Protein backbone atom coordinates (compact mmCIF):
# COMPACT_ATOMS: atom_id res chain seq x y z
CA MET A 1 26.20 15.06 26.66
CA ARG A 2 24.11 12.48 24.81
CA VAL A 3 24.05 12.89 21.02
CA VAL A 4 22.03 11.12 18.33
CA SER A 5 23.31 11.62 14.80
CA LEU A 6 21.09 11.22 11.75
CA VAL A 7 23.97 12.18 9.43
CA PRO A 8 26.59 9.50 8.59
CA SER A 9 29.50 11.93 8.20
CA LEU A 10 28.72 13.63 11.52
CA THR A 11 28.35 10.25 13.18
CA GLU A 12 31.93 9.46 12.18
CA ALA A 13 33.18 12.88 13.27
CA VAL A 14 31.59 12.72 16.72
CA ALA A 15 32.40 9.07 17.36
CA LEU A 16 36.11 9.52 16.58
CA THR A 17 36.48 12.82 18.41
CA LEU A 18 34.31 12.31 21.48
CA PRO A 19 34.03 8.60 22.32
CA GLY A 20 31.02 7.90 24.51
CA VAL A 21 29.06 11.00 23.54
CA LEU A 22 27.22 9.36 20.66
CA VAL A 23 24.30 7.19 21.84
CA GLY A 24 22.40 6.71 18.58
CA ALA A 25 22.89 6.73 14.82
CA THR A 26 21.12 5.69 11.62
CA ASP A 27 21.33 2.28 9.99
CA TRP A 28 23.40 3.94 7.23
CA CYS A 29 26.08 5.25 9.59
CA SER A 30 28.85 2.88 8.49
CA HIS A 31 31.86 4.70 9.94
CA PRO A 32 33.80 4.28 12.09
CA ALA A 33 33.84 0.51 11.64
CA GLY A 34 32.43 -1.41 14.57
CA LEU A 35 30.44 1.53 15.93
CA ASP A 36 28.36 0.18 18.82
CA VAL A 37 25.41 2.52 19.40
CA ALA A 38 21.64 2.21 19.17
CA ARG A 39 20.30 2.31 15.61
CA VAL A 40 17.27 4.45 14.87
CA GLY A 41 16.39 3.61 11.24
CA GLY A 42 17.26 5.48 8.07
CA SER A 43 18.30 9.06 7.50
CA LYS A 44 15.13 9.92 5.57
CA TYR A 45 12.74 7.98 7.77
CA PRO A 46 14.19 7.58 11.26
CA ASP A 47 12.17 6.08 14.06
CA LEU A 48 11.55 9.21 16.13
CA ASP A 49 10.20 7.20 19.05
CA ARG A 50 13.55 5.41 19.26
CA VAL A 51 15.36 8.73 19.01
CA ARG A 52 13.36 10.23 21.88
CA ALA A 53 13.77 7.08 23.97
CA LEU A 54 17.54 7.63 23.94
CA ARG A 55 16.99 10.92 25.83
CA PRO A 56 19.39 12.91 23.64
CA ASP A 57 20.69 16.31 24.63
CA LEU A 58 21.10 17.02 20.92
CA VAL A 59 20.11 15.43 17.59
CA LEU A 60 22.25 16.17 14.53
CA LEU A 61 20.55 16.57 11.15
CA ASN A 62 21.41 17.90 7.71
CA VAL A 63 19.29 19.75 5.16
CA GLU A 64 20.07 17.24 2.40
CA GLU A 65 20.20 14.04 4.43
CA ASN A 66 17.09 14.51 6.53
CA ARG A 67 13.51 15.73 6.29
CA ARG A 68 12.38 19.06 7.70
CA ALA A 69 9.29 17.32 9.11
CA ASP A 70 11.47 15.17 11.37
CA ALA A 71 13.43 18.16 12.64
CA GLU A 72 10.18 19.98 13.40
CA ALA A 73 8.68 16.94 15.13
CA LEU A 74 11.72 16.60 17.37
CA ARG A 75 11.65 20.29 18.24
CA ALA A 76 7.94 20.05 19.01
CA ALA A 77 8.72 17.18 21.40
CA GLY A 78 11.25 19.35 23.21
CA VAL A 79 14.33 17.64 21.74
CA PRO A 80 17.15 20.06 20.83
CA VAL A 81 18.30 19.68 17.23
CA ARG A 82 21.14 21.10 15.16
CA VAL A 83 20.67 21.22 11.40
CA THR A 84 23.84 21.46 9.32
CA TYR A 85 24.08 22.72 5.75
CA PRO A 86 27.65 23.17 4.48
CA ARG A 87 27.94 24.09 0.79
CA THR A 88 31.67 24.68 0.56
CA VAL A 89 34.77 22.95 1.91
CA PRO A 90 35.77 25.93 4.11
CA GLY A 91 32.21 26.14 5.38
CA ALA A 92 32.23 22.44 6.28
CA LEU A 93 35.55 22.73 8.11
CA THR A 94 34.31 25.72 10.10
CA GLU A 95 30.99 24.07 10.91
CA LEU A 96 32.71 20.89 12.07
CA GLY A 97 35.08 22.82 14.33
CA ASP A 98 32.25 24.82 15.89
CA LEU A 99 30.09 21.73 16.42
CA LEU A 100 32.82 19.68 18.09
CA THR A 101 33.72 22.58 20.37
CA GLU A 102 30.09 22.93 21.42
CA LEU A 103 29.94 19.21 22.14
CA GLY A 104 32.88 19.48 24.51
CA ALA A 105 36.00 18.72 22.46
CA PRO A 106 38.87 20.34 24.41
CA THR A 107 40.99 20.85 21.28
CA GLU A 108 40.56 20.51 17.54
CA PRO A 109 40.99 16.84 16.60
CA ALA A 110 44.01 15.76 14.57
CA TRP A 111 41.84 14.65 11.63
CA LEU A 112 40.30 18.13 11.34
CA ARG A 113 43.71 19.79 11.42
CA ALA A 114 44.86 17.35 8.73
CA ALA A 115 41.79 18.16 6.63
CA ARG A 116 42.50 21.87 6.83
CA ARG A 117 46.07 21.29 5.63
CA ALA A 118 44.96 18.93 2.85
CA TRP A 119 42.55 21.49 1.40
CA GLU A 120 44.93 24.44 1.54
CA THR A 121 46.58 23.41 -1.75
CA PRO A 122 44.69 20.40 -3.12
CA PRO A 123 45.90 18.65 -6.30
CA ARG A 124 44.10 19.88 -9.43
CA LEU A 125 43.45 18.46 -12.85
CA THR A 126 45.19 20.38 -15.62
CA PRO A 127 43.66 21.46 -17.81
CA THR A 128 40.37 21.93 -16.01
CA ARG A 129 37.65 19.46 -17.04
CA ARG A 130 34.01 20.32 -17.67
CA ALA A 131 31.87 17.51 -16.28
CA VAL A 132 28.38 16.25 -15.67
CA VAL A 133 27.96 14.58 -12.29
CA PRO A 134 25.10 12.05 -12.08
CA VAL A 135 24.18 10.97 -8.56
CA TRP A 136 21.27 8.72 -9.61
CA ARG A 137 19.82 7.01 -12.64
CA ARG A 138 16.30 5.78 -13.54
CA PRO A 139 15.65 8.69 -13.58
CA TRP A 140 18.91 10.54 -14.08
CA VAL A 141 19.64 13.07 -11.35
CA VAL A 142 22.74 15.25 -11.51
CA LEU A 143 24.63 17.62 -9.28
CA GLY A 144 23.40 21.18 -9.78
CA GLY A 145 24.57 24.45 -8.32
CA ASP A 146 25.41 25.50 -4.77
CA THR A 147 26.36 22.06 -3.44
CA PHE A 148 29.16 20.86 -1.21
CA ALA A 149 30.18 18.15 -3.68
CA GLY A 150 30.28 20.73 -6.45
CA ASP A 151 32.70 22.85 -4.43
CA VAL A 152 34.87 19.79 -3.73
CA LEU A 153 35.14 19.08 -7.45
CA ARG A 154 35.80 22.72 -8.35
CA ARG A 155 38.76 22.79 -5.99
CA LEU A 156 40.13 19.69 -7.75
CA GLY A 157 39.89 21.21 -11.23
CA VAL A 158 36.46 19.96 -12.31
CA VAL A 159 33.80 22.45 -13.43
CA ASN A 160 30.23 21.18 -13.11
CA ALA A 161 28.30 21.73 -16.35
CA TYR A 162 25.18 22.29 -14.24
CA ASP A 163 26.83 24.62 -11.74
CA GLU A 164 24.61 27.55 -12.76
CA HIS A 165 21.39 25.53 -12.81
CA PRO A 166 18.73 26.99 -10.48
CA GLU A 167 17.98 23.53 -9.05
CA ARG A 168 20.49 21.85 -6.78
CA TYR A 169 19.64 18.39 -8.16
CA PRO A 170 18.12 18.70 -11.64
CA ARG A 171 16.67 15.71 -13.50
CA PRO A 172 17.71 16.06 -17.14
CA ALA A 173 17.11 13.42 -19.76
CA LEU A 174 20.09 11.34 -20.85
CA THR A 175 19.96 13.01 -24.26
CA GLU A 176 20.44 16.39 -22.60
CA LEU A 177 23.42 15.10 -20.60
CA ARG A 178 25.07 13.88 -23.78
CA GLU A 179 24.32 17.15 -25.56
CA LYS A 180 26.32 18.99 -22.90
CA GLU A 181 29.39 17.37 -24.53
CA PRO A 182 31.32 17.12 -21.25
CA ASP A 183 35.05 16.44 -21.08
CA LEU A 184 34.36 14.07 -18.21
CA VAL A 185 31.51 12.26 -16.49
CA VAL A 186 31.91 11.92 -12.73
CA LEU A 187 30.19 8.84 -11.29
CA PRO A 188 30.26 8.48 -7.48
CA ASP A 189 29.39 5.19 -5.78
CA GLU A 190 26.72 6.77 -3.58
CA PRO A 191 23.87 7.49 -3.27
CA TYR A 192 23.62 5.45 -6.49
CA LEU A 193 26.24 2.74 -6.77
CA PHE A 194 27.81 3.55 -10.14
CA THR A 195 30.44 1.02 -11.23
CA ALA A 196 32.54 0.32 -14.31
CA ASP A 197 29.65 -1.85 -15.54
CA ASP A 198 26.80 0.44 -14.54
CA GLY A 199 27.01 4.04 -15.74
CA PRO A 200 29.87 4.52 -18.23
CA GLU A 201 28.00 2.63 -20.96
CA ALA A 202 25.48 5.51 -21.06
CA PHE A 203 28.25 7.90 -22.16
CA PRO A 204 30.13 6.16 -24.98
CA GLY A 205 33.35 7.88 -25.97
CA VAL A 206 33.41 10.13 -22.88
CA PRO A 207 35.91 9.46 -20.06
CA CYS A 208 34.09 8.47 -16.86
CA ALA A 209 35.73 8.88 -13.45
CA LEU A 210 34.47 6.49 -10.77
CA LEU A 211 34.68 8.29 -7.43
CA SER A 212 34.25 7.42 -3.78
CA GLY A 213 30.93 8.98 -2.83
CA ARG A 214 31.97 9.12 0.81
CA HIS A 215 34.99 11.27 -0.03
CA LEU A 216 33.01 13.43 -2.43
CA THR A 217 29.98 14.16 -0.25
CA TRP A 218 30.81 13.45 3.42
CA TYR A 219 32.07 16.26 5.62
CA GLY A 220 33.99 14.67 8.45
CA PRO A 221 37.23 12.71 8.93
CA SER A 222 37.17 11.59 5.28
CA LEU A 223 37.95 15.19 4.29
CA ALA A 224 41.58 14.66 5.35
CA GLU A 225 42.24 12.06 2.64
CA ALA A 226 39.66 13.23 0.11
CA PRO A 227 41.85 15.57 -2.01
CA ALA A 228 44.54 12.99 -2.77
CA LEU A 229 42.15 10.06 -3.21
CA LEU A 230 39.65 11.92 -5.42
CA ALA A 231 42.40 13.50 -7.52
CA ASP A 232 43.81 10.03 -8.18
CA GLN A 233 40.40 8.67 -9.15
CA LEU A 234 39.72 11.66 -11.41
CA SER A 235 43.02 11.06 -13.19
CA ARG A 236 42.13 7.43 -14.05
CA PRO A 237 38.79 7.52 -15.90
CA VAL A 238 37.36 4.57 -17.79
CA LEU A 239 36.24 4.83 -21.40
CA VAL A 240 33.50 2.84 -23.14
CA ASP A 241 33.46 2.95 -26.93
């Protein structure tokens, strides 16, 4: 089996579980450290000629990470693709187990078993916090409804103020975000790199939790440590007057 992954979290999952199966990955596939495979460009704009040249038996894509046009172009060229789209933690765990089995994993990997245990009874904020969750600025883009990251936060005691929004990634003005009067602002470090000096100043007087974007949005080995790490980060927000 020769696999090319255009999804960083799946790259990590396959590389750790089935060494030697992965032959290509994107330039943004940063885990596991030291991964030595061919690079095929970015997730949004991969070099499809490079992908095809690797003669993959399967290319892994994701609805949010990748473009439909690339999936269709690969299919048209006779390259088998698998498009993932988990929107809940249980859905992600099931999809990961099914994928790894199909790729030849003889048993469920230890990291996936650990992730299942970690999410059975994750730590929760008490009382529950109502939050806005920007994922970009200039313009502001926030987490809307029906998203994997939204489900992660909900299980940790954070209710997304835009959870019922019809768009999955709405683009409200900053004034609208402030008018939501959230208890908390959640600022992940990817895709936009929010930091203590870039983000909290837009929400004076509101606690801002700086979160690991990898643990909030990736579905792979990071899921095993995500509940404890994210809960700790949520419990230590910064405040700008």
